[in-house]
PDB file of C-alpha atoms and ligand atoms in Angstrom:
ATOM      1  CA  MET A  12      30.416   5.351  -9.372  1.00  0.00           C
ATOM      2  CA  PRO A  13      33.249   7.909  -8.723  1.00  0.00           C
ATOM      3  CA  ASP A  14      35.928   6.185  -5.964  1.00  0.00           C
ATOM      4  CA  TYR A  15      35.831   7.221  -2.263  1.00  0.00           C
ATOM      5  CA  THR A  16      38.812   6.549  -0.390  1.00  0.00           C
ATOM      6  CA  PRO A  17      37.742   7.084   3.082  1.00  0.00           C
ATOM      7  CA  PRO A  18      39.879   9.099   5.179  1.00  0.00           C
ATOM      8  CA  GLU A  19      41.787   7.823   8.396  1.00  0.00           C
ATOM      9  CA  VAL A  20      39.390   9.212  10.691  1.00  0.00           C
ATOM     10  CA  TRP A  21      35.933   9.958   9.833  1.00  0.00           C
ATOM     11  CA  THR A  22      34.096  13.657  10.515  1.00  0.00           C
ATOM     12  CA  TRP A  23      31.011  14.605  10.217  1.00  0.00           C
ATOM     13  CA  THR A  24      31.831  17.697   8.157  1.00  0.00           C
ATOM     14  CA  LYS A  25      28.425  17.777   5.800  1.00  0.00           C
ATOM     15  CA  PRO A  26      24.549  16.728   5.242  1.00  0.00           C
ATOM     16  CA  SER A  27      24.449  13.070   4.353  1.00  0.00           C
ATOM     17  CA  GLY A  28      22.112  14.195   1.829  1.00  0.00           C
ATOM     18  CA  GLY A  29      19.180  12.743   0.714  1.00  0.00           C
ATOM     19  CA  ARG A  30      15.367  12.645   2.339  1.00  0.00           C
ATOM     20  CA  PHE A  31      15.736  12.312   6.264  1.00  0.00           C
ATOM     21  CA  ALA A  32      19.650  14.425   6.093  1.00  0.00           C
ATOM     22  CA  ASN A  33      18.041  16.883   8.064  1.00  0.00           C
ATOM     23  CA  ILE A  34      17.682  14.716  11.212  1.00  0.00           C
ATOM     24  CA  ASN A  35      21.087  12.156  10.852  1.00  0.00           C
ATOM     25  CA  ARG A  36      23.494  13.648  13.425  1.00  0.00           C
ATOM     26  CA  PRO A  37      26.323  11.152  14.942  1.00  0.00           C
ATOM     27  CA  ILE A  38      25.585  11.989  18.205  1.00  0.00           C
ATOM     28  CA  ALA A  39      22.555  11.331  20.866  1.00  0.00           C
ATOM     29  CA  GLY A  40      20.732  13.263  24.017  1.00  0.00           C
ATOM     30  CA  PRO A  41      18.158  15.773  23.983  1.00  0.00           C
ATOM     31  CA  MET A  42      19.065  18.388  21.596  1.00  0.00           C
ATOM     32  CA  HIS A  43      16.305  20.818  22.965  1.00  0.00           C
ATOM     33  CA  GLN A  44      14.031  21.368  25.907  1.00  0.00           C
ATOM     34  CA  LYS A  45      10.429  19.795  25.606  1.00  0.00           C
ATOM     35  CA  GLU A  46       8.589  18.387  27.929  1.00  0.00           C
ATOM     36  CA  LEU A  47       5.837  15.905  26.749  1.00  0.00           C
ATOM     37  CA  PRO A  48       2.033  16.325  26.915  1.00  0.00           C
ATOM     38  CA  VAL A  49       0.422  14.325  29.446  1.00  0.00           C
ATOM     39  CA  GLY A  50      -3.045  12.773  28.731  1.00  0.00           C
ATOM     40  CA  ARG A  51      -5.829  11.345  31.578  1.00  0.00           C
ATOM     41  CA  HIS A  52      -5.542   7.692  29.696  1.00  0.00           C
ATOM     42  CA  PRO A  53      -3.192   5.265  31.774  1.00  0.00           C
ATOM     43  CA  LEU A  54      -1.029   4.640  28.917  1.00  0.00           C
ATOM     44  CA  GLN A  55       0.481   7.597  26.832  1.00  0.00           C
ATOM     45  CA  LEU A  56       2.132   6.643  23.556  1.00  0.00           C
ATOM     46  CA  TYR A  57       4.176   9.268  21.530  1.00  0.00           C
ATOM     47  CA  SER A  58       4.563   7.878  18.103  1.00  0.00           C
ATOM     48  CA  GLN A  59       3.945   8.834  14.421  1.00  0.00           C
ATOM     49  CA  GLY A  60       2.217   6.231  12.087  1.00  0.00           C
ATOM     50  CA  THR A  61       5.016   5.009  10.284  1.00  0.00           C
ATOM     51  CA  PRO A  62       5.218   1.084  10.400  1.00  0.00           C
ATOM     52  CA  ASN A  63       6.950   0.833  13.926  1.00  0.00           C
ATOM     53  CA  GLY A  64       4.439   3.117  15.338  1.00  0.00           C
ATOM     54  CA  VAL A  65       1.684   1.266  13.867  1.00  0.00           C
ATOM     55  CA  LYS A  66       2.326  -1.816  15.444  1.00  0.00           C
ATOM     56  CA  VAL A  67       1.833  -0.600  18.590  1.00  0.00           C
ATOM     57  CA  THR A  68      -1.542   0.968  17.723  1.00  0.00           C
ATOM     58  CA  ILE A  69      -3.133  -2.011  16.290  1.00  0.00           C
ATOM     59  CA  MET A  70      -1.482  -3.599  19.431  1.00  0.00           C
ATOM     60  CA  LEU A  71      -3.790  -0.658  21.540  1.00  0.00           C
ATOM     61  CA  GLU A  72      -6.813  -1.063  19.244  1.00  0.00           C
ATOM     62  CA  GLU A  73      -6.674  -4.796  19.342  1.00  0.00           C
ATOM     63  CA  LEU A  74      -6.533  -4.774  23.216  1.00  0.00           C
ATOM     64  CA  LEU A  75      -9.448  -2.119  23.299  1.00  0.00           C
ATOM     65  CA  ALA A  76     -12.048  -4.080  20.633  1.00  0.00           C
ATOM     66  CA  LEU A  77     -11.187  -7.670  23.301  1.00  0.00           C
ATOM     67  CA  GLY A  78     -12.853  -5.169  26.263  1.00  0.00           C
ATOM     68  CA  HIS A  79      -9.909  -4.067  28.381  1.00  0.00           C
ATOM     69  CA  SER A  80     -10.685  -0.459  28.989  1.00  0.00           C
ATOM     70  CA  GLY A  81      -6.924  -0.486  31.112  1.00  0.00           C
ATOM     71  CA  ALA A  82      -5.500  -0.154  27.476  1.00  0.00           C
ATOM     72  CA  GLU A  83      -7.087   3.543  26.352  1.00  0.00           C
ATOM     73  CA  TYR A  84      -4.390   5.112  25.196  1.00  0.00           C
ATOM     74  CA  ASP A  85      -3.475   8.973  24.523  1.00  0.00           C
ATOM     75  CA  ALA A  86      -1.453   8.882  21.179  1.00  0.00           C
ATOM     76  CA  TRP A  87       0.818  11.989  20.743  1.00  0.00           C
ATOM     77  CA  LEU A  88       1.812  12.953  17.551  1.00  0.00           C
ATOM     78  CA  ILE A  89       5.982  13.633  17.614  1.00  0.00           C
ATOM     79  CA  ARG A  90       7.075  14.542  14.002  1.00  0.00           C
ATOM     80  CA  ILE A  91      10.494  13.036  13.401  1.00  0.00           C
ATOM     81  CA  GLY A  92      11.196  15.103  10.243  1.00  0.00           C
ATOM     82  CA  GLN A  93      10.691  18.017  12.297  1.00  0.00           C
ATOM     83  CA  GLY A  94      13.375  16.685  15.175  1.00  0.00           C
ATOM     84  CA  ASP A  95      10.234  15.718  17.842  1.00  0.00           C
ATOM     85  CA  GLN A  96      12.568  12.832  19.133  1.00  0.00           C
ATOM     86  CA  PHE A  97      15.196  15.072  20.066  1.00  0.00           C
ATOM     87  CA  GLY A  98      13.281  17.420  22.697  1.00  0.00           C
ATOM     88  CA  SER A  99      14.487  16.642  26.350  1.00  0.00           C
ATOM     89  CA  GLY A 100      11.044  14.786  27.365  1.00  0.00           C
ATOM     90  CA  PHE A 101      10.750  11.971  24.343  1.00  0.00           C
ATOM     91  CA  VAL A 102      14.829  11.988  24.991  1.00  0.00           C
ATOM     92  CA  ALA A 103      14.087  10.672  28.430  1.00  0.00           C
ATOM     93  CA  ILE A 104      11.172   8.122  27.866  1.00  0.00           C
ATOM     94  CA  ASN A 105      13.467   7.183  24.668  1.00  0.00           C
ATOM     95  CA  PRO A 106      16.901   7.450  25.047  1.00  0.00           C
ATOM     96  CA  ASN A 107      17.724   6.228  21.647  1.00  0.00           C
ATOM     97  CA  SER A 108      15.126   9.166  19.840  1.00  0.00           C
ATOM     98  CA  LYS A 109      13.093   7.138  18.176  1.00  0.00           C
ATOM     99  CA  ILE A 110       9.265   6.784  17.871  1.00  0.00           C
ATOM    100  CA  PRO A 111       7.590   4.685  19.307  1.00  0.00           C
ATOM    101  CA  ALA A 112       7.543   5.458  22.594  1.00  0.00           C
ATOM    102  CA  LEU A 113       5.447   3.851  25.518  1.00  0.00           C
ATOM    103  CA  VAL A 114       4.843   5.471  29.109  1.00  0.00           C
ATOM    104  CA  ASP A 115       2.547   2.845  31.724  1.00  0.00           C
ATOM    105  CA  ARG A 116       1.091   6.010  33.914  1.00  0.00           C
ATOM    106  CA  SER A 117      -1.382   3.420  35.806  1.00  0.00           C
ATOM    107  CA  GLY A 118       0.774   2.003  38.533  1.00  0.00           C
ATOM    108  CA  PRO A 119       2.536   4.498  40.997  1.00  0.00           C
ATOM    109  CA  ASN A 120       5.258   5.066  39.208  1.00  0.00           C
ATOM    110  CA  PRO A 121       5.495   5.762  35.568  1.00  0.00           C
ATOM    111  CA  ILE A 122       7.129   3.211  33.858  1.00  0.00           C
ATOM    112  CA  ARG A 123       8.898   4.024  30.271  1.00  0.00           C
ATOM    113  CA  VAL A 124       9.002   1.361  27.362  1.00  0.00           C
ATOM    114  CA  PHE A 125      11.245   2.019  24.088  1.00  0.00           C
ATOM    115  CA  GLU A 126      11.664   0.015  21.175  1.00  0.00           C
ATOM    116  CA  SER A 127       8.444  -1.369  19.262  1.00  0.00           C
ATOM    117  CA  GLY A 128       9.247  -4.787  19.771  1.00  0.00           C
ATOM    118  CA  ALA A 129       9.262  -4.133  23.985  1.00  0.00           C
ATOM    119  CA  ILE A 130       6.317  -2.275  24.267  1.00  0.00           C
ATOM    120  CA  LEU A 131       4.215  -5.213  21.752  1.00  0.00           C
ATOM    121  CA  VAL A 132       5.627  -7.579  24.438  1.00  0.00           C
ATOM    122  CA  TYR A 133       4.923  -5.771  27.632  1.00  0.00           C
ATOM    123  CA  LEU A 134       1.375  -4.726  26.307  1.00  0.00           C
ATOM    124  CA  ALA A 135       1.105  -8.917  25.593  1.00  0.00           C
ATOM    125  CA  GLU A 136       2.169  -8.970  29.013  1.00  0.00           C
ATOM    126  CA  LYS A 137       0.256  -6.955  30.926  1.00  0.00           C
ATOM    127  CA  PHE A 138      -3.082  -7.974  29.204  1.00  0.00           C
ATOM    128  CA  GLY A 139      -2.468 -11.931  28.864  1.00  0.00           C
ATOM    129  CA  LYS A 140      -3.318 -11.634  25.011  1.00  0.00           C
ATOM    130  CA  PHE A 141      -1.541 -11.572  21.692  1.00  0.00           C
ATOM    131  CA  LEU A 142       1.552 -13.831  23.267  1.00  0.00           C
ATOM    132  CA  PRO A 143       1.106 -17.393  23.970  1.00  0.00           C
ATOM    133  CA  THR A 144       2.034 -18.553  27.370  1.00  0.00           C
ATOM    134  CA  GLU A 145       2.833 -22.584  26.214  1.00  0.00           C
ATOM    135  CA  LEU A 146       6.813 -22.089  26.187  1.00  0.00           C
ATOM    136  CA  GLY A 147       6.739 -23.781  22.593  1.00  0.00           C
ATOM    137  CA  ALA A 148       4.147 -21.428  21.092  1.00  0.00           C
ATOM    138  CA  ARG A 149       5.696 -18.761  22.414  1.00  0.00           C
ATOM    139  CA  ALA A 150       8.991 -19.511  21.292  1.00  0.00           C
ATOM    140  CA  GLU A 151       7.550 -19.311  17.807  1.00  0.00           C
ATOM    141  CA  CYS A 152       5.551 -15.962  18.386  1.00  0.00           C
ATOM    142  CA  LEU A 153       8.905 -14.378  20.091  1.00  0.00           C
ATOM    143  CA  SER A 154      11.141 -15.740  17.525  1.00  0.00           C
ATOM    144  CA  TRP A 155       9.435 -14.851  14.699  1.00  0.00           C
ATOM    145  CA  LEU A 156       8.999 -10.886  16.604  1.00  0.00           C
ATOM    146  CA  PHE A 157      12.777 -10.538  16.944  1.00  0.00           C
ATOM    147  CA  TRP A 158      13.096 -12.216  13.089  1.00  0.00           C
ATOM    148  CA  GLN A 159      10.937  -8.652  12.421  1.00  0.00           C
ATOM    149  CA  MET A 160      13.024  -6.254  14.759  1.00  0.00           C
ATOM    150  CA  GLY A 161      16.582  -7.890  12.965  1.00  0.00           C
ATOM    151  CA  SER A 162      15.197  -7.664   9.548  1.00  0.00           C
ATOM    152  CA  ALA A 163      13.689  -4.408   9.685  1.00  0.00           C
ATOM    153  CA  PRO A 164      16.520  -2.317   9.475  1.00  0.00           C
ATOM    154  CA  TYR A 165      17.792  -4.292   5.623  1.00  0.00           C
ATOM    155  CA  LEU A 166      14.544  -3.654   4.370  1.00  0.00           C
ATOM    156  CA  GLY A 167      13.663  -0.279   5.549  1.00  0.00           C
ATOM    157  CA  GLY A 168      17.420   1.404   6.432  1.00  0.00           C
ATOM    158  CA  GLY A 169      18.922  -0.601   3.343  1.00  0.00           C
ATOM    159  CA  PHE A 170      16.589  -1.515   0.500  1.00  0.00           C
ATOM    160  CA  GLY A 171      14.097   1.787   1.397  1.00  0.00           C
ATOM    161  CA  HIS A 172      16.847   4.195   1.811  1.00  0.00           C
ATOM    162  CA  PHE A 173      18.832   3.267  -1.332  1.00  0.00           C
ATOM    163  CA  TYR A 174      15.948   2.809  -4.019  1.00  0.00           C
ATOM    164  CA  ALA A 175      13.634   5.333  -2.664  1.00  0.00           C
ATOM    165  CA  TYR A 176      15.430   8.250  -0.710  1.00  0.00           C
ATOM    166  CA  ALA A 177      19.146   8.485  -1.059  1.00  0.00           C
ATOM    167  CA  PRO A 178      20.195  11.213  -3.224  1.00  0.00           C
ATOM    168  CA  SER A 179      21.696   9.315  -5.919  1.00  0.00           C
ATOM    169  CA  LYS A 180      20.506   5.682  -7.175  1.00  0.00           C
ATOM    170  CA  ILE A 181      23.703   3.348  -6.400  1.00  0.00           C
ATOM    171  CA  GLU A 182      23.274  -0.012  -8.620  1.00  0.00           C
ATOM    172  CA  TYR A 183      25.677  -2.082  -5.593  1.00  0.00           C
ATOM    173  CA  ALA A 184      23.612  -0.996  -2.941  1.00  0.00           C
ATOM    174  CA  ILE A 185      20.270  -1.312  -4.642  1.00  0.00           C
ATOM    175  CA  ASP A 186      21.176  -4.464  -5.774  1.00  0.00           C
ATOM    176  CA  ARG A 187      22.060  -5.871  -2.097  1.00  0.00           C
ATOM    177  CA  TYR A 188      19.377  -5.107  -0.284  1.00  0.00           C
ATOM    178  CA  ALA A 189      16.797  -5.906  -3.051  1.00  0.00           C
ATOM    179  CA  MET A 190      18.533  -9.326  -2.823  1.00  0.00           C
ATOM    180  CA  GLU A 191      17.938  -8.954   0.835  1.00  0.00           C
ATOM    181  CA  ALA A 192      14.526  -7.708   0.522  1.00  0.00           C
ATOM    182  CA  LYS A 193      13.232 -10.623  -1.599  1.00  0.00           C
ATOM    183  CA  ARG A 194      15.138 -13.029   0.606  1.00  0.00           C
ATOM    184  CA  GLN A 195      12.867 -12.278   3.139  1.00  0.00           C
ATOM    185  CA  LEU A 196      10.192 -11.595   1.629  1.00  0.00           C
ATOM    186  CA  ASP A 197      10.680 -15.480   0.450  1.00  0.00           C
ATOM    187  CA  VAL A 198      11.302 -16.425   4.111  1.00  0.00           C
ATOM    188  CA  LEU A 199       7.890 -15.287   5.090  1.00  0.00           C
ATOM    189  CA  ASP A 200       5.773 -16.500   1.842  1.00  0.00           C
ATOM    190  CA  ARG A 201       7.425 -19.905   3.148  1.00  0.00           C
ATOM    191  CA  GLN A 202       6.566 -19.749   6.325  1.00  0.00           C
ATOM    192  CA  LEU A 203       2.835 -19.044   5.636  1.00  0.00           C
ATOM    193  CA  ALA A 204       2.244 -21.625   3.199  1.00  0.00           C
ATOM    194  CA  GLY A 205       2.119 -23.789   6.645  1.00  0.00           C
ATOM    195  CA  SER A 206       0.619 -21.398   8.663  1.00  0.00           C
ATOM    196  CA  GLU A 207      -2.696 -19.076   9.164  1.00  0.00           C
ATOM    197  CA  TYR A 208      -1.042 -16.422  10.960  1.00  0.00           C
ATOM    198  CA  VAL A 209       3.463 -15.924  10.911  1.00  0.00           C
ATOM    199  CA  ALA A 210       3.320 -17.700  14.258  1.00  0.00           C
ATOM    200  CA  GLY A 211       1.069 -20.434  13.635  1.00  0.00           C
ATOM    201  CA  PRO A 212      -2.751 -20.688  14.081  1.00  0.00           C
ATOM    202  CA  THR A 213      -3.641 -17.711  15.687  1.00  0.00           C
ATOM    203  CA  TYR A 214      -3.181 -14.208  15.618  1.00  0.00           C
ATOM    204  CA  THR A 215      -0.184 -12.963  17.738  1.00  0.00           C
ATOM    205  CA  ILE A 216       2.401  -9.361  18.250  1.00  0.00           C
ATOM    206  CA  ALA A 217       4.429 -11.110  15.603  1.00  0.00           C
ATOM    207  CA  ASP A 218       1.702 -10.126  13.130  1.00  0.00           C
ATOM    208  CA  MET A 219       1.274  -6.764  14.312  1.00  0.00           C
ATOM    209  CA  ALA A 220       4.893  -6.459  14.369  1.00  0.00           C
ATOM    210  CA  ILE A 221       5.290  -7.556  10.747  1.00  0.00           C
ATOM    211  CA  TRP A 222       2.435  -6.513   8.705  1.00  0.00           C
ATOM    212  CA  PRO A 223       3.222  -3.236   9.312  1.00  0.00           C
ATOM    213  CA  TRP A 224       6.800  -3.428   7.680  1.00  0.00           C
ATOM    214  CA  PHE A 225       6.208  -6.890   4.922  1.00  0.00           C
ATOM    215  CA  GLY A 226       2.001  -6.261   4.589  1.00  0.00           C
ATOM    216  CA  GLY A 227       2.544  -3.018   3.583  1.00  0.00           C
ATOM    217  CA  LEU A 228       5.481  -3.850   1.126  1.00  0.00           C
ATOM    218  CA  ALA A 229       2.923  -6.358  -0.204  1.00  0.00           C
ATOM    219  CA  LYS A 230       0.456  -4.196  -0.676  1.00  0.00           C
ATOM    220  CA  GLY A 231       2.519  -1.499  -2.890  1.00  0.00           C
ATOM    221  CA  TRP A 232       2.541   0.897   0.214  1.00  0.00           C
ATOM    222  CA  LEU A 233       5.728   1.296   0.558  1.00  0.00           C
ATOM    223  CA  TYR A 234       8.643   2.545  -1.264  1.00  0.00           C
ATOM    224  CA  GLY A 235       7.042   2.251  -4.241  1.00  0.00           C
ATOM    225  CA  ALA A 236       8.422  -0.727  -5.080  1.00  0.00           C
ATOM    226  CA  ALA A 237       5.919  -3.113  -5.284  1.00  0.00           C
ATOM    227  CA  GLU A 238       6.789  -3.534  -9.503  1.00  0.00           C
ATOM    228  CA  PHE A 239      10.252  -3.701  -8.608  1.00  0.00           C
ATOM    229  CA  LEU A 240      10.614  -6.385  -6.273  1.00  0.00           C
ATOM    230  CA  GLN A 241       7.706  -8.489  -7.770  1.00  0.00           C
ATOM    231  CA  VAL A 242       5.422  -8.505  -4.782  1.00  0.00           C
ATOM    232  CA  LYS A 243       2.677  -9.956  -6.254  1.00  0.00           C
ATOM    233  CA  ASP A 244       4.738 -13.579  -6.614  1.00  0.00           C
ATOM    234  CA  TYR A 245       4.884 -13.738  -2.997  1.00  0.00           C
ATOM    235  CA  LYS A 246       1.221 -15.850  -2.618  1.00  0.00           C
ATOM    236  CA  ASN A 247       1.001 -16.345   0.895  1.00  0.00           C
ATOM    237  CA  VAL A 248       2.088 -13.207   2.024  1.00  0.00           C
ATOM    238  CA  GLN A 249      -0.621 -11.750  -0.119  1.00  0.00           C
ATOM    239  CA  ARG A 250      -3.069 -13.757   1.575  1.00  0.00           C
ATOM    240  CA  TRP A 251      -1.648 -13.126   4.849  1.00  0.00           C
ATOM    241  CA  ALA A 252      -1.962  -9.126   3.869  1.00  0.00           C
ATOM    242  CA  ASP A 253      -5.262  -9.523   3.331  1.00  0.00           C
ATOM    243  CA  LEU A 254      -6.211 -11.064   6.122  1.00  0.00           C
ATOM    244  CA  ILE A 255      -4.652  -9.028   8.678  1.00  0.00           C
ATOM    245  CA  HIS A 256      -5.596  -5.195   6.656  1.00  0.00           C
ATOM    246  CA  GLU A 257      -9.579  -6.513   7.231  1.00  0.00           C
ATOM    247  CA  ARG A 258      -9.707  -7.133  11.128  1.00  0.00           C
ATOM    248  CA  PRO A 259     -10.934  -3.346  11.926  1.00  0.00           C
ATOM    249  CA  ALA A 260      -8.801  -2.767  15.010  1.00  0.00           C
ATOM    250  CA  VAL A 261      -5.765  -2.857  12.204  1.00  0.00           C
ATOM    251  CA  ARG A 262      -7.525  -0.500  10.370  1.00  0.00           C
ATOM    252  CA  ARG A 263      -7.919   2.084  13.381  1.00  0.00           C
ATOM    253  CA  GLY A 264      -4.342   1.325  14.360  1.00  0.00           C
ATOM    254  CA  ARG A 265      -3.256   2.779  10.642  1.00  0.00           C
ATOM    255  CA  MET A 266      -4.989   6.062  11.021  1.00  0.00           C
ATOM    256  CA  VAL A 267      -3.589   6.571  14.310  1.00  0.00           C
ATOM    257  CA  ASN A 268      -0.773   9.642  14.153  1.00  0.00           C
ATOM    258  CA  ARG A 269      -0.534   9.313  10.312  1.00  0.00           C
ATOM    259  CA  THR A 270       0.402  12.323   8.968  1.00  0.00           C
ATOM    260  CA  SER A 271       0.359  11.534   5.158  1.00  0.00           C
ATOM    261  CA  GLY A 272      -2.335   9.835   3.000  1.00  0.00           C
ATOM    262  CA  GLU A 273      -5.842  10.942   2.553  1.00  0.00           C
ATOM    263  CA  PRO A 274      -7.062  13.577   5.134  1.00  0.00           C
ATOM    264  CA  SER A 275      -9.408  10.713   6.350  1.00  0.00           C
ATOM    265  CA  SER A 276      -6.968   8.265   6.848  1.00  0.00           C
ATOM    266  CA  GLN A 277      -5.172  10.863   8.939  1.00  0.00           C
ATOM    267  CA  LEU A 278      -5.887  10.933  12.945  1.00  0.00           C
ATOM    268  CA  HIS A 279      -3.469  13.087  14.000  1.00  0.00           C
ATOM    269  CA  GLU A 280      -3.533  12.497  17.873  1.00  0.00           C
ATOM    270  CA  ARG A 281      -5.938   9.802  19.558  1.00  0.00           C
ATOM    271  CA  HIS A 282      -7.177  10.904  22.918  1.00  0.00           C
ATOM    272  CA  ASP A 283     -10.870   9.031  22.853  1.00  0.00           C
ATOM    273  CA  ALA A 284     -12.397   6.094  20.703  1.00  0.00           C
ATOM    274  CA  GLY A 285     -14.799   8.900  19.225  1.00  0.00           C
ATOM    275  CA  ASP A 286     -11.721  10.299  17.779  1.00  0.00           C
ATOM    276  CA  PHE A 287     -12.018   8.182  14.650  1.00  0.00           C
ATOM    277  CA  GLU A 288     -15.199   9.821  14.082  1.00  0.00           C
ATOM    278  CA  THR A 289     -14.943  12.846  14.549  1.00  0.00           C
ATOM    279  CA  LYS A 290     -10.864  14.449  14.559  1.00  0.00           C
ATOM    280  CA  THR A 291      -9.513  12.865  11.257  1.00  0.00           C
ATOM    281  CA  GLN A 292      -7.924  16.093   9.073  1.00  0.00           C
ATOM    282  CA  ASP A 293     -10.832  15.813   6.912  1.00  0.00           C
ATOM    283  CA  LYS A 294     -13.184  16.495   9.736  1.00  0.00           C
ATOM    284  CA  LEU A 295     -10.697  19.101  11.167  1.00  0.00           C
ATOM    285  CA  ALA A 296     -10.468  21.154   8.427  1.00  0.00           C
ATOM    286  CA  ASP A 297     -14.481  20.738   7.732  1.00  0.00           C
ATOM    287  CA  ALA A 298     -14.587  22.354  11.427  1.00  0.00           C
ATOM    288  CA  ALA A 299     -12.613  25.479  10.441  1.00  0.00           C
ATOM    289  CA  ASN A 300     -14.355  26.343   7.669  1.00  0.00           C
TER     290      ASN A 300
HETATM  291  N1  GSH B 402      13.916  -0.463  15.981  1.00  0.00           N
HETATM  292  C1  GSH B 402      12.990   0.723  16.526  1.00  0.00           C
HETATM  293  C2  GSH B 402      13.489   1.673  15.477  1.00  0.00           C
HETATM  294  C3  GSH B 402      12.442   2.851  15.145  1.00  0.00           C
HETATM  295  C4  GSH B 402      12.457   3.952  14.763  1.00  0.00           C
HETATM  296  O1  GSH B 402      13.560   3.786  13.541  1.00  0.00           O
HETATM  297  N2  GSH B 402      11.568   4.527  14.237  1.00  0.00           N
HETATM  298  C5  GSH B 402      11.883   5.871  13.173  1.00  0.00           C
HETATM  299  C6  GSH B 402      10.556   5.937  12.749  1.00  0.00           C
HETATM  300  S1  GSH B 402      10.218   4.396  11.957  1.00  0.00           S
HETATM  301  C7  GSH B 402      12.481   7.109  13.844  1.00  0.00           C
HETATM  302  O2  GSH B 402      11.613   7.418  15.261  1.00  0.00           O
HETATM  303  N3  GSH B 402      13.066   7.691  13.410  1.00  0.00           N
HETATM  304  C8  GSH B 402      13.372   8.984  14.016  1.00  0.00           C
HETATM  305  C9  GSH B 402      15.093   8.980  13.582  1.00  0.00           C
HETATM  306  O3  GSH B 402      16.075   8.371  13.574  1.00  0.00           O
HETATM  307  O4  GSH B 402      15.507  10.694  14.015  1.00  0.00           O
HETATM  308  C10 GSH B 402      11.992   0.309  16.810  1.00  0.00           C
HETATM  309  O5  GSH B 402      11.524  -1.032  16.388  1.00  0.00           O
HETATM  310  O6  GSH B 402      11.261   0.973  17.861  1.00  0.00           O
END
């Protein structure tokens, strides 16, 4: 590896290279003027079907499956690869310019919520579901939720970035983050050895936050790394990943704002429960022909 001596002061002189380099920049704030669309439902979600986005669509679909009509939502697609997260309307609801972001328009004043973990807690508290109220069980659930929020940057921004997206393969970086990704898988595997769901005997927002990342990794959906990390060895994670994947609301949640994979699995925007039957990309293509 060629040596690099950092200069006295770092300056942004060239794109960093690698996938997503076009959306990386060292400054925040809006980059262009663009208002956000608003649909007819109480909740407006602005997102894309990445692991962080899917956490929220799973939660909304689970709430709807329980009959909470107040959880009806419009899901608008924010194409992060095209820089939609830097539009003025989006930055107004998430100054951090990252999906997902939610606006609750059910009350007299719209409430914005950003950060996927905060959105899960907000919805759990609003509807009184999927976050235990007993102090100990609540602490366990929130501990695992925050574990996920703290772990994902190492898995995605560390391992995923250097293994799959960086412009060159750097052994030091891949070793460092593969070690951490496997350590995190082992943490989860040990927890799931004695617990049906992550935070205990019931399904909670901790499962919804952790599954899109570590369930996805276990099922071989992330970074083409299933073999490299030997994910099949984490037997309890595998059991749990399948258990969550079987849930109909999880299957629907995975489809919303999804822009890759089979056209029949991609529902770019969701404005009605019936859209899963009629508005997936394969159906829209058929209708256009
Ligand atoms: N901690 C944030 C992370 C959100 C995040 O990293 N979102 C990514 C997609 S998964 C994003 O919007 N990236 C666009 C960008 O970085 O410009 C959360 O959990 O909501």
